[in-house]
Short mmCIF file of C-alpha atoms and ligand atoms in Angstrom, two decimals:
data_model
loop_
_atom_site.label_atom_id
_atom_site.label_comp_id
_atom_site.label_asym_id
_atom_site.label_seq_id
_atom_site.Cartn_x
_atom_site.Cartn_y
_atom_site.Cartn_z
CA MET A 1268 49.35 -39.12 -79.66
CA PHE A 1269 48.62 -40.12 -82.91
CA LYS A 1270 45.52 -42.74 -83.40
CA ASN A 1271 46.10 -43.26 -86.64
CA GLU A 1272 49.61 -45.41 -87.44
CA TYR A 1273 50.37 -43.63 -91.20
CA LEU A 1274 50.49 -40.20 -89.68
CA ALA A 1275 52.53 -41.17 -86.86
CA ASP A 1276 54.76 -42.92 -88.67
CA LEU A 1277 54.81 -39.77 -91.19
CA TYR A 1278 55.37 -37.81 -88.29
CA ASN A 1279 58.22 -39.95 -86.83
CA GLN A 1280 59.92 -39.64 -90.36
CA VAL A 1281 59.52 -36.04 -90.20
CA VAL A 1282 61.66 -35.72 -86.79
CA LYS A 1283 64.15 -37.87 -88.10
CA ARG A 1284 64.33 -36.51 -91.46
CA ASN A 1285 65.08 -32.87 -90.10
CA PRO A 1286 66.92 -33.25 -86.77
CA GLY A 1287 67.25 -30.43 -84.25
CA GLU A 1288 64.57 -28.52 -85.51
CA PRO A 1289 61.77 -29.01 -82.34
CA GLU A 1290 59.43 -25.80 -83.39
CA PHE A 1291 59.05 -27.41 -86.92
CA HIS A 1292 58.25 -30.87 -85.55
CA GLN A 1293 55.96 -28.88 -83.45
CA ALA A 1294 53.96 -27.32 -86.26
CA VAL A 1295 53.85 -30.76 -88.29
CA ARG A 1296 52.67 -32.54 -85.19
CA GLU A 1297 49.73 -29.99 -84.19
CA VAL A 1298 48.46 -30.14 -87.85
CA LEU A 1299 48.60 -33.93 -88.14
CA GLU A 1300 46.67 -34.08 -85.04
CA SER A 1301 43.89 -32.42 -86.02
CA LEU A 1302 43.83 -33.92 -89.56
CA GLU A 1303 43.47 -36.88 -88.42
CA PRO A 1304 39.33 -37.28 -88.84
CA VAL A 1305 39.97 -36.06 -92.32
CA VAL A 1306 42.58 -38.66 -93.45
CA GLU A 1307 40.24 -41.20 -91.95
CA ALA A 1308 37.07 -40.09 -93.92
CA ARG A 1309 39.32 -39.57 -97.04
CA PRO A 1310 42.14 -42.54 -96.79
CA GLU A 1311 42.95 -41.47 -101.04
CA LEU A 1312 45.03 -38.28 -99.24
CA ILE A 1313 47.45 -41.26 -98.22
CA THR A 1314 47.52 -42.88 -101.20
CA LYS A 1315 47.24 -40.36 -103.50
CA GLY A 1316 50.79 -38.92 -101.67
CA VAL A 1317 49.13 -35.73 -100.53
CA MET A 1318 50.23 -35.92 -97.03
CA ALA A 1319 53.87 -36.90 -97.04
CA GLU A 1320 54.20 -34.03 -99.97
CA LEU A 1321 52.55 -31.62 -97.29
CA VAL A 1322 55.29 -32.22 -94.74
CA GLU A 1323 58.32 -31.43 -97.33
CA PRO A 1324 59.09 -27.97 -98.58
CA GLU A 1325 59.06 -27.90 -102.54
CA ARG A 1326 62.55 -25.87 -101.97
CA ILE A 1327 64.85 -24.55 -99.41
CA ILE A 1328 67.25 -22.37 -100.16
CA LYS A 1329 69.93 -21.29 -97.99
CA PHE A 1330 72.87 -18.97 -98.74
CA ARG A 1331 75.52 -16.64 -97.16
CA VAL A 1332 74.93 -12.84 -96.53
CA PRO A 1333 78.29 -10.87 -96.20
CA TRP A 1334 78.07 -7.13 -95.20
CA VAL A 1335 80.56 -4.57 -93.98
CA ASP A 1336 79.91 -2.73 -90.49
CA ASP A 1337 80.38 0.99 -89.84
CA GLN A 1338 83.79 -0.19 -88.49
CA GLY A 1339 84.79 -1.76 -91.72
CA ASN A 1340 84.85 -5.05 -90.54
CA VAL A 1341 83.25 -7.92 -92.73
CA GLN A 1342 80.37 -9.78 -90.95
CA VAL A 1343 78.24 -12.18 -92.38
CA ASN A 1344 75.21 -14.04 -91.70
CA ARG A 1345 72.87 -16.66 -93.15
CA GLY A 1346 69.69 -16.13 -95.34
CA PHE A 1347 66.87 -18.32 -95.96
CA ARG A 1348 63.83 -19.39 -98.14
CA VAL A 1349 61.61 -21.63 -97.62
CA GLN A 1350 59.04 -22.19 -100.71
CA PHE A 1351 57.29 -24.85 -98.84
CA ASN A 1352 53.89 -25.07 -101.24
CA SER A 1353 52.94 -23.57 -104.31
CA ALA A 1354 49.42 -25.34 -104.34
CA ILE A 1355 47.06 -22.80 -104.50
CA GLY A 1356 49.26 -19.70 -105.75
CA PRO A 1357 52.86 -18.17 -105.44
CA TYR A 1358 54.67 -18.11 -102.22
CA LYS A 1359 53.85 -16.09 -99.92
CA GLY A 1360 55.13 -15.60 -96.51
CA GLY A 1361 57.41 -12.94 -94.50
CA LEU A 1362 61.13 -12.55 -93.78
CA ARG A 1363 62.19 -12.47 -90.16
CA PHE A 1364 65.59 -10.44 -89.01
CA HIS A 1365 66.11 -12.44 -85.45
CA PRO A 1366 69.41 -13.75 -83.74
CA THR A 1367 67.11 -17.10 -83.59
CA VAL A 1368 66.66 -17.50 -86.90
CA TYR A 1369 67.86 -21.05 -88.32
CA GLU A 1370 66.40 -23.36 -90.53
CA GLY A 1371 63.67 -25.02 -88.39
CA ILE A 1372 62.27 -21.64 -87.60
CA ILE A 1373 61.80 -20.54 -91.22
CA LYS A 1374 60.44 -24.45 -92.03
CA PHE A 1375 57.52 -24.10 -89.11
CA LEU A 1376 56.81 -20.43 -90.05
CA GLY A 1377 56.46 -21.49 -93.78
CA PHE A 1378 54.79 -24.57 -92.68
CA GLU A 1379 52.09 -22.88 -91.19
CA GLN A 1380 51.81 -20.15 -93.95
CA ILE A 1381 50.57 -22.94 -96.27
CA PHE A 1382 47.15 -23.35 -94.13
CA LYS A 1383 46.94 -19.93 -92.93
CA ASN A 1384 46.94 -18.57 -96.73
CA ALA A 1385 44.71 -20.98 -97.86
CA LEU A 1386 42.38 -19.59 -94.89
CA THR A 1387 41.99 -16.42 -96.71
CA GLY A 1388 40.39 -17.83 -99.54
CA LEU A 1389 42.92 -15.84 -101.98
CA PRO A 1390 45.40 -17.58 -104.45
CA ILE A 1391 48.77 -17.23 -102.33
CA GLY A 1392 51.29 -20.40 -101.31
CA GLY A 1393 53.26 -20.79 -98.11
CA GLY A 1394 56.60 -19.68 -97.90
CA LYS A 1395 58.76 -17.83 -95.47
CA GLY A 1396 62.35 -16.56 -94.97
CA GLY A 1397 64.85 -14.82 -93.00
CA SER A 1398 68.15 -14.25 -91.41
CA ASP A 1399 69.90 -14.47 -88.06
CA PHE A 1400 70.92 -10.90 -88.62
CA ASP A 1401 69.81 -8.71 -85.48
CA PRO A 1402 68.99 -5.03 -86.30
CA LYS A 1403 68.61 -4.02 -83.07
CA GLY A 1404 71.64 -1.70 -82.20
CA LYS A 1405 72.65 -1.61 -85.85
CA SER A 1406 72.84 2.06 -87.79
CA ASP A 1407 71.01 2.61 -90.60
CA GLY A 1408 74.14 2.08 -92.67
CA GLU A 1409 74.53 -0.92 -91.36
CA VAL A 1410 70.74 -2.41 -91.86
CA MET A 1411 70.82 -1.21 -95.59
CA ARG A 1412 73.78 -2.77 -96.48
CA PHE A 1413 72.72 -6.55 -94.92
CA CYS A 1414 69.47 -5.55 -96.89
CA GLN A 1415 70.98 -5.14 -100.19
CA SER A 1416 73.49 -8.55 -100.02
CA PHE A 1417 70.83 -10.40 -98.82
CA MET A 1418 68.43 -9.14 -101.69
CA THR A 1419 71.48 -9.40 -103.85
CA GLU A 1420 71.05 -13.32 -103.43
CA LEU A 1421 67.54 -13.93 -102.93
CA SER A 1422 66.61 -11.81 -105.63
CA LYS A 1423 67.31 -14.93 -108.24
CA TYR A 1424 64.56 -17.13 -106.43
CA ILE A 1425 61.38 -14.66 -106.23
CA GLY A 1426 59.19 -12.92 -108.23
CA ALA A 1427 55.85 -10.80 -108.76
CA ASP A 1428 54.25 -14.55 -110.05
CA THR A 1429 56.42 -16.72 -108.23
CA ASP A 1430 57.31 -15.46 -104.45
CA VAL A 1431 56.29 -12.43 -102.97
CA PRO A 1432 57.97 -12.22 -99.49
CA ALA A 1433 56.81 -9.80 -97.06
CA GLY A 1434 58.04 -8.11 -93.14
CA ASP A 1435 57.84 -10.21 -90.02
CA ILE A 1436 59.99 -9.90 -86.97
CA GLY A 1437 62.44 -7.17 -87.55
CA VAL A 1438 61.17 -6.82 -91.04
CA GLY A 1439 59.66 -3.44 -91.36
CA ALA A 1440 59.38 -0.85 -93.41
CA ARG A 1441 62.79 0.93 -93.31
CA GLU A 1442 64.15 -3.03 -94.46
CA ILE A 1443 61.32 -3.76 -96.71
CA GLY A 1444 62.68 -0.34 -98.99
CA TYR A 1445 65.86 -1.39 -99.02
CA MET A 1446 65.72 -4.33 -100.21
CA PHE A 1447 62.72 -3.03 -102.98
CA GLY A 1448 65.30 -0.81 -104.01
CA GLN A 1449 68.07 -3.54 -104.28
CA TYR A 1450 65.57 -5.66 -106.22
CA LYS A 1451 64.25 -2.80 -108.66
CA ARG A 1452 68.25 -1.99 -109.40
CA LEU A 1453 69.14 -5.32 -110.05
CA ARG A 1454 66.11 -6.85 -112.17
CA ASP A 1455 65.53 -3.09 -113.79
CA GLU A 1456 61.99 -4.06 -112.75
CA PHE A 1457 59.20 -2.32 -110.96
CA THR A 1458 56.77 -5.21 -109.74
CA GLY A 1459 54.94 -6.26 -106.96
CA VAL A 1460 57.87 -8.19 -105.49
CA LEU A 1461 57.47 -7.62 -102.03
CA THR A 1462 54.51 -6.41 -99.84
CA GLY A 1463 54.41 -4.02 -96.82
CA LYS A 1464 55.88 -1.57 -98.86
CA GLY A 1465 55.71 2.24 -98.57
CA LEU A 1466 52.74 4.08 -99.79
CA THR A 1467 55.04 5.96 -102.53
CA TYR A 1468 56.02 2.78 -104.31
CA GLY A 1469 53.23 0.37 -104.19
CA GLY A 1470 52.14 -0.20 -100.56
CA SER A 1471 48.87 -0.84 -99.72
CA LEU A 1472 46.57 1.49 -97.13
CA ALA A 1473 45.98 -0.24 -94.28
CA ARG A 1474 49.03 -3.32 -94.53
CA LYS A 1475 50.91 -1.91 -91.86
CA GLU A 1476 47.87 -2.03 -89.47
CA ALA A 1477 46.57 -5.40 -91.06
CA THR A 1478 48.00 -7.99 -88.66
CA GLY A 1479 46.96 -6.19 -85.50
CA PHE A 1480 43.45 -5.25 -86.59
CA GLY A 1481 42.47 -8.57 -88.51
CA LEU A 1482 43.56 -10.26 -85.10
CA CYS A 1483 40.97 -8.23 -83.22
CA TYR A 1484 38.29 -8.10 -86.07
CA PHE A 1485 38.79 -12.04 -85.58
CA THR A 1486 38.52 -11.97 -81.98
CA GLU A 1487 35.40 -9.83 -82.17
CA ALA A 1488 33.84 -12.34 -84.71
CA MET A 1489 34.78 -15.05 -82.31
CA LEU A 1490 33.34 -13.25 -78.97
CA ASN A 1491 29.88 -12.25 -80.87
CA ASP A 1492 29.13 -15.96 -81.84
CA HIS A 1493 29.08 -16.66 -78.15
CA SER A 1494 26.82 -13.31 -77.29
CA ASP A 1495 30.08 -10.92 -76.09
CA SER A 1496 32.32 -8.78 -77.38
CA PHE A 1497 35.90 -6.27 -76.78
CA LYS A 1498 33.25 -3.65 -74.94
CA GLY A 1499 34.24 -2.79 -71.23
CA LYS A 1500 36.83 -5.85 -71.34
CA THR A 1501 40.57 -5.70 -70.03
CA VAL A 1502 43.20 -7.02 -72.29
CA VAL A 1503 46.65 -7.84 -72.18
CA VAL A 1504 49.06 -7.55 -75.31
CA SER A 1505 52.39 -9.00 -75.47
CA GLY A 1506 54.67 -7.56 -77.29
CA SER A 1507 55.61 -3.93 -78.62
CA GLY A 1508 55.90 -4.37 -82.39
CA ASN A 1509 53.98 -3.93 -85.48
CA VAL A 1510 51.11 -6.61 -84.80
CA ALA A 1511 50.66 -5.67 -81.02
CA ILE A 1512 50.70 -2.23 -81.37
CA TYR A 1513 47.80 -2.06 -84.20
CA ALA A 1514 45.98 -5.00 -82.01
CA CYS A 1515 45.99 -2.52 -79.03
CA GLN A 1516 44.97 0.36 -81.11
CA LYS A 1517 41.67 -1.96 -82.30
CA ALA A 1518 41.02 -3.54 -79.13
CA THR A 1519 40.66 0.15 -77.38
CA THR A 1520 38.25 1.62 -80.46
CA LEU A 1521 36.15 -1.86 -79.96
CA GLY A 1522 35.70 -0.43 -76.60
CA ALA A 1523 38.24 -2.46 -74.58
CA LYS A 1524 40.79 -0.96 -72.33
CA VAL A 1525 44.74 -2.72 -73.02
CA ILE A 1526 46.72 -2.76 -69.52
CA ALA A 1527 49.42 -4.22 -70.52
CA MET A 1528 52.39 -4.45 -73.34
CA SER A 1529 55.93 -5.92 -73.34
CA ASP A 1530 58.94 -6.38 -75.44
CA SER A 1531 61.84 -9.35 -75.38
CA ASN A 1532 62.92 -7.74 -71.85
CA GLY A 1533 59.85 -6.98 -69.66
CA CYS A 1534 56.21 -5.57 -69.49
CA VAL A 1535 54.77 -2.69 -68.36
CA VAL A 1536 51.57 -2.35 -66.71
CA ASP A 1537 48.99 0.66 -66.84
CA GLU A 1538 46.06 0.01 -65.17
CA ASN A 1539 44.68 3.73 -66.48
CA GLY A 1540 44.95 1.84 -70.28
CA ILE A 1541 48.04 1.79 -71.98
CA ASP A 1542 49.43 5.41 -73.72
CA LEU A 1543 49.69 4.05 -77.63
CA ASP A 1544 51.44 7.23 -78.30
CA ALA A 1545 53.89 6.90 -75.98
CA VAL A 1546 54.41 3.38 -77.58
CA LYS A 1547 54.52 4.45 -80.80
CA THR A 1548 57.39 6.94 -80.29
CA ILE A 1549 59.18 4.73 -78.12
CA LYS A 1550 58.87 1.65 -80.47
CA GLU A 1551 58.56 3.37 -83.90
CA VAL A 1552 60.27 6.71 -83.82
CA LYS A 1553 63.07 6.33 -81.18
CA ARG A 1554 63.53 2.33 -81.68
CA GLY A 1555 63.78 1.93 -77.90
CA ARG A 1556 62.80 -0.07 -74.93
CA ILE A 1557 59.06 -0.67 -73.64
CA SER A 1558 60.84 0.27 -69.80
CA GLU A 1559 60.82 3.74 -71.46
CA TYR A 1560 56.96 4.07 -70.75
CA LEU A 1561 57.64 4.91 -67.55
CA GLU A 1562 59.30 8.32 -68.10
CA TYR A 1563 56.04 8.92 -69.89
CA HIS A 1564 53.59 7.79 -67.31
CA PRO A 1565 55.45 7.50 -64.01
CA GLU A 1566 52.48 5.64 -62.34
CA ALA A 1567 52.91 2.55 -64.43
CA LYS A 1568 54.53 -0.33 -63.63
CA TYR A 1569 57.59 -2.08 -64.79
CA MET A 1570 58.32 -5.90 -64.30
CA GLU A 1571 61.38 -6.79 -65.70
CA ASP A 1572 61.72 -10.76 -67.42
CA LYS A 1573 64.64 -12.58 -65.95
CA ASP A 1574 65.78 -16.21 -66.54
CA GLY A 1575 62.95 -16.39 -69.03
CA SER A 1576 60.16 -15.50 -67.18
CA LYS A 1577 57.38 -13.75 -68.68
CA ASN A 1578 55.81 -11.82 -66.34
CA ILE A 1579 52.94 -10.50 -68.40
CA TRP A 1580 50.78 -13.44 -68.09
CA THR A 1581 50.56 -13.08 -64.25
CA VAL A 1582 48.67 -9.49 -65.39
CA PRO A 1583 45.01 -10.20 -64.66
CA CYS A 1584 42.67 -9.75 -67.51
CA ASP A 1585 39.77 -10.76 -69.60
CA ILE A 1586 41.14 -11.41 -72.85
CA ALA A 1587 44.98 -12.33 -73.43
CA LEU A 1588 46.46 -11.36 -77.23
CA PRO A 1589 50.11 -12.91 -77.44
CA CYS A 1590 51.74 -10.63 -80.34
CA ALA A 1591 55.59 -11.38 -79.87
CA THR A 1592 57.10 -14.84 -80.64
CA GLN A 1593 56.40 -18.40 -80.86
CA ASN A 1594 56.40 -20.21 -77.80
CA GLU A 1595 55.88 -17.06 -75.16
CA ILE A 1596 52.89 -18.90 -73.34
CA ASN A 1597 53.97 -21.98 -72.02
CA GLU A 1598 52.01 -24.19 -69.66
CA ALA A 1599 52.51 -21.88 -66.32
CA SER A 1600 51.50 -18.65 -67.73
CA ALA A 1601 48.28 -20.53 -69.28
CA LYS A 1602 47.47 -21.36 -66.06
CA ALA A 1603 48.43 -18.20 -64.54
CA LEU A 1604 46.14 -16.57 -66.80
CA ILE A 1605 43.15 -18.89 -66.77
CA ALA A 1606 43.43 -18.82 -62.38
CA ASN A 1607 42.97 -15.07 -63.41
CA GLY A 1608 39.72 -15.37 -64.88
CA VAL A 1609 40.43 -15.07 -68.76
CA MET A 1610 38.07 -15.60 -71.30
CA ALA A 1611 39.65 -15.70 -74.61
CA VAL A 1612 43.39 -16.02 -75.69
CA CYS A 1613 43.76 -15.39 -79.45
CA GLU A 1614 47.33 -15.50 -81.29
CA GLY A 1615 48.54 -12.67 -83.17
CA ALA A 1616 52.26 -14.00 -82.98
CA ASN A 1617 52.67 -17.57 -84.89
CA MET A 1618 52.42 -20.38 -82.64
CA PRO A 1619 52.97 -18.26 -79.42
CA SER A 1620 50.99 -21.15 -77.05
CA THR A 1621 52.89 -24.51 -76.61
CA PRO A 1622 50.96 -27.38 -77.13
CA GLU A 1623 50.64 -27.78 -73.07
CA ALA A 1624 49.14 -24.30 -73.06
CA ILE A 1625 46.74 -24.96 -75.66
CA ALA A 1626 45.78 -28.34 -74.14
CA ALA A 1627 45.40 -26.00 -70.86
CA PHE A 1628 43.02 -23.28 -72.54
CA GLN A 1629 40.66 -26.42 -74.16
CA GLU A 1630 40.62 -28.13 -70.95
CA ALA A 1631 39.34 -24.85 -69.21
CA GLY A 1632 36.97 -24.03 -71.82
CA ILE A 1633 38.80 -20.60 -72.92
CA LEU A 1634 37.62 -19.28 -76.37
CA PHE A 1635 41.19 -19.95 -78.27
CA GLY A 1636 41.66 -18.51 -81.53
CA PRO A 1637 45.00 -19.74 -83.17
CA ALA A 1638 47.25 -18.07 -85.42
CA LYS A 1639 46.75 -19.52 -88.37
CA ALA A 1640 43.20 -17.71 -88.37
CA ALA A 1641 43.80 -14.99 -85.96
CA ASN A 1642 46.48 -13.54 -87.83
CA ALA A 1643 45.90 -14.10 -91.07
CA GLY A 1644 45.06 -10.43 -91.91
CA GLY A 1645 48.44 -9.55 -92.47
CA VAL A 1646 49.25 -11.75 -95.53
CA ALA A 1647 45.51 -11.57 -96.56
CA THR A 1648 46.08 -7.40 -96.80
CA SER A 1649 49.44 -8.81 -98.61
CA ALA A 1650 47.38 -10.20 -101.04
CA LEU A 1651 45.30 -7.28 -101.56
CA GLU A 1652 48.40 -5.32 -102.30
CA MET A 1653 49.75 -7.70 -104.86
CA SER A 1654 46.20 -7.25 -106.65
CA GLN A 1655 46.24 -3.72 -106.16
CA ASN A 1656 50.17 -3.66 -107.75
CA SER A 1657 48.62 -6.26 -110.63
CA MET A 1658 45.92 -3.33 -111.55
CA ARG A 1659 48.35 -0.35 -110.98
CA TYR A 1660 45.35 0.90 -108.77
CA SER A 1661 45.54 1.76 -105.19
CA TRP A 1662 42.22 1.27 -103.32
CA THR A 1663 41.05 3.65 -99.99
CA PHE A 1664 42.15 3.20 -96.81
CA ASP A 1665 38.63 2.20 -95.75
CA GLU A 1666 37.78 0.25 -98.85
CA VAL A 1667 41.13 -2.17 -97.92
CA ASP A 1668 39.94 -2.19 -93.91
CA ALA A 1669 36.43 -3.09 -94.85
CA LYS A 1670 37.78 -5.97 -97.15
CA LEU A 1671 39.99 -7.26 -94.16
CA LYS A 1672 37.04 -7.15 -91.51
CA GLY A 1673 34.96 -9.12 -94.35
CA ILE A 1674 38.14 -11.84 -95.04
CA MET A 1675 38.59 -12.07 -90.93
CA GLU A 1676 34.95 -12.67 -90.21
CA ASN A 1677 34.46 -15.49 -93.13
CA ILE A 1678 37.73 -17.38 -91.80
CA TYR A 1679 35.95 -17.16 -88.37
CA ALA A 1680 32.95 -18.47 -90.20
CA ASN A 1681 34.51 -21.05 -91.78
CA VAL A 1682 36.89 -22.48 -89.03
CA ALA A 1683 34.16 -23.04 -87.02
CA LYS A 1684 32.01 -24.43 -89.49
CA ALA A 1685 35.14 -27.27 -90.18
CA ALA A 1686 35.62 -27.68 -86.62
CA ALA A 1687 31.85 -28.75 -86.17
CA SER A 1688 31.58 -30.67 -89.33
CA TYR A 1689 34.29 -32.75 -87.98
CA GLY A 1690 32.57 -33.34 -84.62
CA MET A 1691 35.14 -30.77 -82.83
CA GLU A 1692 32.51 -27.71 -82.07
CA GLY A 1693 34.35 -24.85 -80.56
CA ASN A 1694 38.39 -26.30 -81.56
CA TYR A 1695 38.92 -23.35 -83.60
CA ALA A 1696 42.56 -24.73 -83.74
CA ALA A 1697 41.65 -27.93 -85.49
CA GLY A 1698 38.90 -26.00 -87.36
CA ALA A 1699 41.72 -23.86 -88.84
CA ASN A 1700 44.03 -26.88 -89.52
CA ILE A 1701 40.98 -28.40 -91.54
CA ALA A 1702 39.75 -25.80 -93.69
CA GLY A 1703 43.17 -24.66 -94.63
CA PHE A 1704 44.18 -28.21 -95.30
CA LEU A 1705 41.41 -29.40 -97.37
CA LYS A 1706 41.48 -26.52 -100.01
CA VAL A 1707 45.38 -27.32 -100.62
CA ALA A 1708 44.96 -30.83 -100.63
CA ASP A 1709 42.19 -30.49 -103.59
CA SER A 1710 44.57 -28.74 -105.16
CA MET A 1711 47.48 -31.19 -104.76
CA MET A 1712 45.20 -34.05 -105.48
CA ALA A 1713 44.43 -32.41 -109.20
CA PHE A 1714 47.87 -32.12 -110.10
CA GLY A 1715 48.83 -35.60 -109.43
CA VAL A 1716 52.07 -36.24 -108.22
CA VAL A 1717 54.52 -33.05 -108.97
P1 NDP B 108 58.15 -6.90 -84.68
O1 NDP B 108 59.56 -7.15 -84.87
O2 NDP B 108 57.71 -5.78 -85.09
O3 NDP B 108 57.89 -7.01 -83.22
C1 NDP B 108 58.06 -8.34 -82.47
C2 NDP B 108 57.97 -7.75 -80.81
O4 NDP B 108 57.88 -9.24 -79.91
C3 NDP B 108 58.46 -6.83 -80.47
O5 NDP B 108 58.14 -6.41 -79.09
C4 NDP B 108 59.98 -7.84 -79.87
O6 NDP B 108 60.58 -7.23 -78.55
C5 NDP B 108 58.71 -9.27 -79.10
N1 NDP B 108 59.69 -10.16 -79.34
C6 NDP B 108 60.38 -10.83 -80.69
N2 NDP B 108 61.34 -11.51 -80.04
C7 NDP B 108 60.80 -11.96 -78.73
C8 NDP B 108 61.66 -13.18 -77.98
N3 NDP B 108 62.29 -14.22 -78.34
N4 NDP B 108 60.98 -13.04 -76.78
C9 NDP B 108 60.15 -11.96 -76.13
N5 NDP B 108 59.53 -10.91 -76.89
C10 NDP B 108 60.14 -11.13 -78.36
O7 NDP B 108 57.68 -8.34 -85.20
P2 NDP B 108 55.93 -8.25 -85.64
O8 NDP B 108 55.14 -7.64 -84.33
O9 NDP B 108 55.56 -8.31 -87.02
O10 NDP B 108 55.66 -9.53 -85.21
C11 NDP B 108 55.46 -10.39 -84.14
C12 NDP B 108 54.89 -11.91 -84.14
O11 NDP B 108 53.60 -11.89 -85.24
C13 NDP B 108 55.71 -12.58 -85.09
O12 NDP B 108 55.26 -13.88 -84.24
C14 NDP B 108 55.25 -12.68 -86.36
O13 NDP B 108 55.72 -14.20 -87.12
C15 NDP B 108 53.93 -12.79 -86.40
N6 NDP B 108 53.42 -12.20 -87.64
C16 NDP B 108 53.39 -11.02 -87.83
C17 NDP B 108 52.81 -10.43 -88.91
C18 NDP B 108 52.92 -8.78 -89.60
O14 NDP B 108 52.53 -8.80 -90.54
N7 NDP B 108 54.01 -8.30 -89.14
C19 NDP B 108 51.71 -11.10 -89.76
C20 NDP B 108 51.35 -12.59 -89.07
C21 NDP B 108 52.15 -13.05 -88.23
P3 NDP B 108 62.10 -7.07 -78.71
O15 NDP B 108 62.09 -5.28 -79.45
O16 NDP B 108 62.86 -6.71 -77.70
O17 NDP B 108 62.91 -8.11 -79.67
#
C-alpha cells in the first residue's frame, strides 16, 4: 500500500500504460514502495521528473526473428531489447531465450537491472533483451541459425559503448559464441559488444562462475554481520543452470552441504551432499534433466513437480538459494521453508520470491538477500570483462575473483547502511532499492530533462 499520493498515481499510470504485464508491475511496485521515504525527504525527485522518467524505458526494440529448422520449415520468433536507463553508463543486461519471454518479462528484468548495476559501483546502465525462442531440444545448427538471425537485427542497436548484452536463461557460452561471431561478421569489428564470451575471444576468467560465487560472497557477508557463516549449514539451491551450479560449488567450498537442486520438471534430494560433478555432466555436457542424477546416485530421491508445485521448498534447510526463475517461491513455499527452520534466503534468480513470500520472510525475521544485490556479481564481472576488453588485457582468475568478492562485500555494506539510514535496519530489499536508486537519480538530475 502506498502512503505517498504521487507514487500511488505513478504506479497506477504504469499499470494502465503497460497492460497485461504483471511481472513489470510487480517489479515497479516493489521499488516505488521502498522509495517512499526517499521521495518524502527529497521532493525535487518528483518535481524534476526523475520518478516519472525512471519507470519509462528510454527505448524498446521489438523485432521478427525468422530462421529455418532442420526440416527446412521457416520458424518465426520474436526478439526484444529494452534499453531502460543509461544515466550512469551504457545499457547492460542479459538476453533470455525462453518460451515465456514477452515484452513484460524483459521490461521487469530491465527495470531491476538499473538498480542492480548501480549497486555494483561500476559505470553501467540498465537493459535486458531476449526472445520466446526455446533452445531446449533444438540441434546446434538450429540454435546457430536462430542466434545469427537474432543478431542480424540486434546488431543495429548495440555496441561496446552503447549497449552490451550478456547471457541469461537459455543463453550460455554456445549462444554468446554464435551471436558474437555474427556481430563481428556484420560489423567487421572485434569489440567487447557482448560479455560472457569464450576465453579465446575476449571472455573474462571467472565470468561463468561469477553470479553463483557472488551470491555466496553476499550471503557470507550477511551471515558474518550476524556472527554466523555457511560453515556446517544445509543449503537448498533451486535450478541447475549457470547460477545454481556455481552457487552450489561456492557454498560447498565455504563449508556448507547442498542437499537439493532442481530443474523445471522436479528436484533431487541427496542427503549426502549433491555431487556437483554429476550435475555438471548432466547439465553442461549432456544438456539432460536433473532426474538423471539418480543414474549416478540411486540412493538420492527425485520429486517431480506437478501442477506448478515446487517441491524443493519443502526440503528442510538452513539456507535457501533460489536460482531458477521469477516467482518460484510463493507464500505457501515461504511458509514451508519457515516452518522447517530456514534462517536465510538469498536470491540468485531475478525476483524469485513473490511479494507475499518476502513479507512472510521479513515477518518471521529471516535474513533476506534480495536479487538486485545478491546476484549482482554476474553483471559486475561482465563490467570487469568490458574493462579488460578496453585495455586489451586479461586478469587472472584469482584477480577477477578477488575483485568480485570485494564488490559483493561492498554491496552488502552499502545496502545495509542505506536501509539503516532510512530507519529500516535489516530490510535489505529496501536498502538495495534505495542505494541503487540514489546513484542513478543523482545522475538523472544532473542531466536535466532528457
Ligand atoms: P540457465 O538457463 O543456465 O538455468 C536456468 C535454470 O532454472 C534451469 O535449471 C531451468 O530448468 C530452471 N528454470 C528456468 N525456468 C524455469 C521455470 N519457469 N520453472 C522452473 N525452473 C525453471 O539460467 P541462469 O542460471 O543463467 O539464470 C537463472 C536465474 O538467474 C534467472 O532468473 C536469471 O535472470 C538470473 N541471473 C542470471 C545471471 C547470469 O549471469 N547468468 C545474472 C543474474 C541473474 P530447465 O532446464 O528445466 O528449464
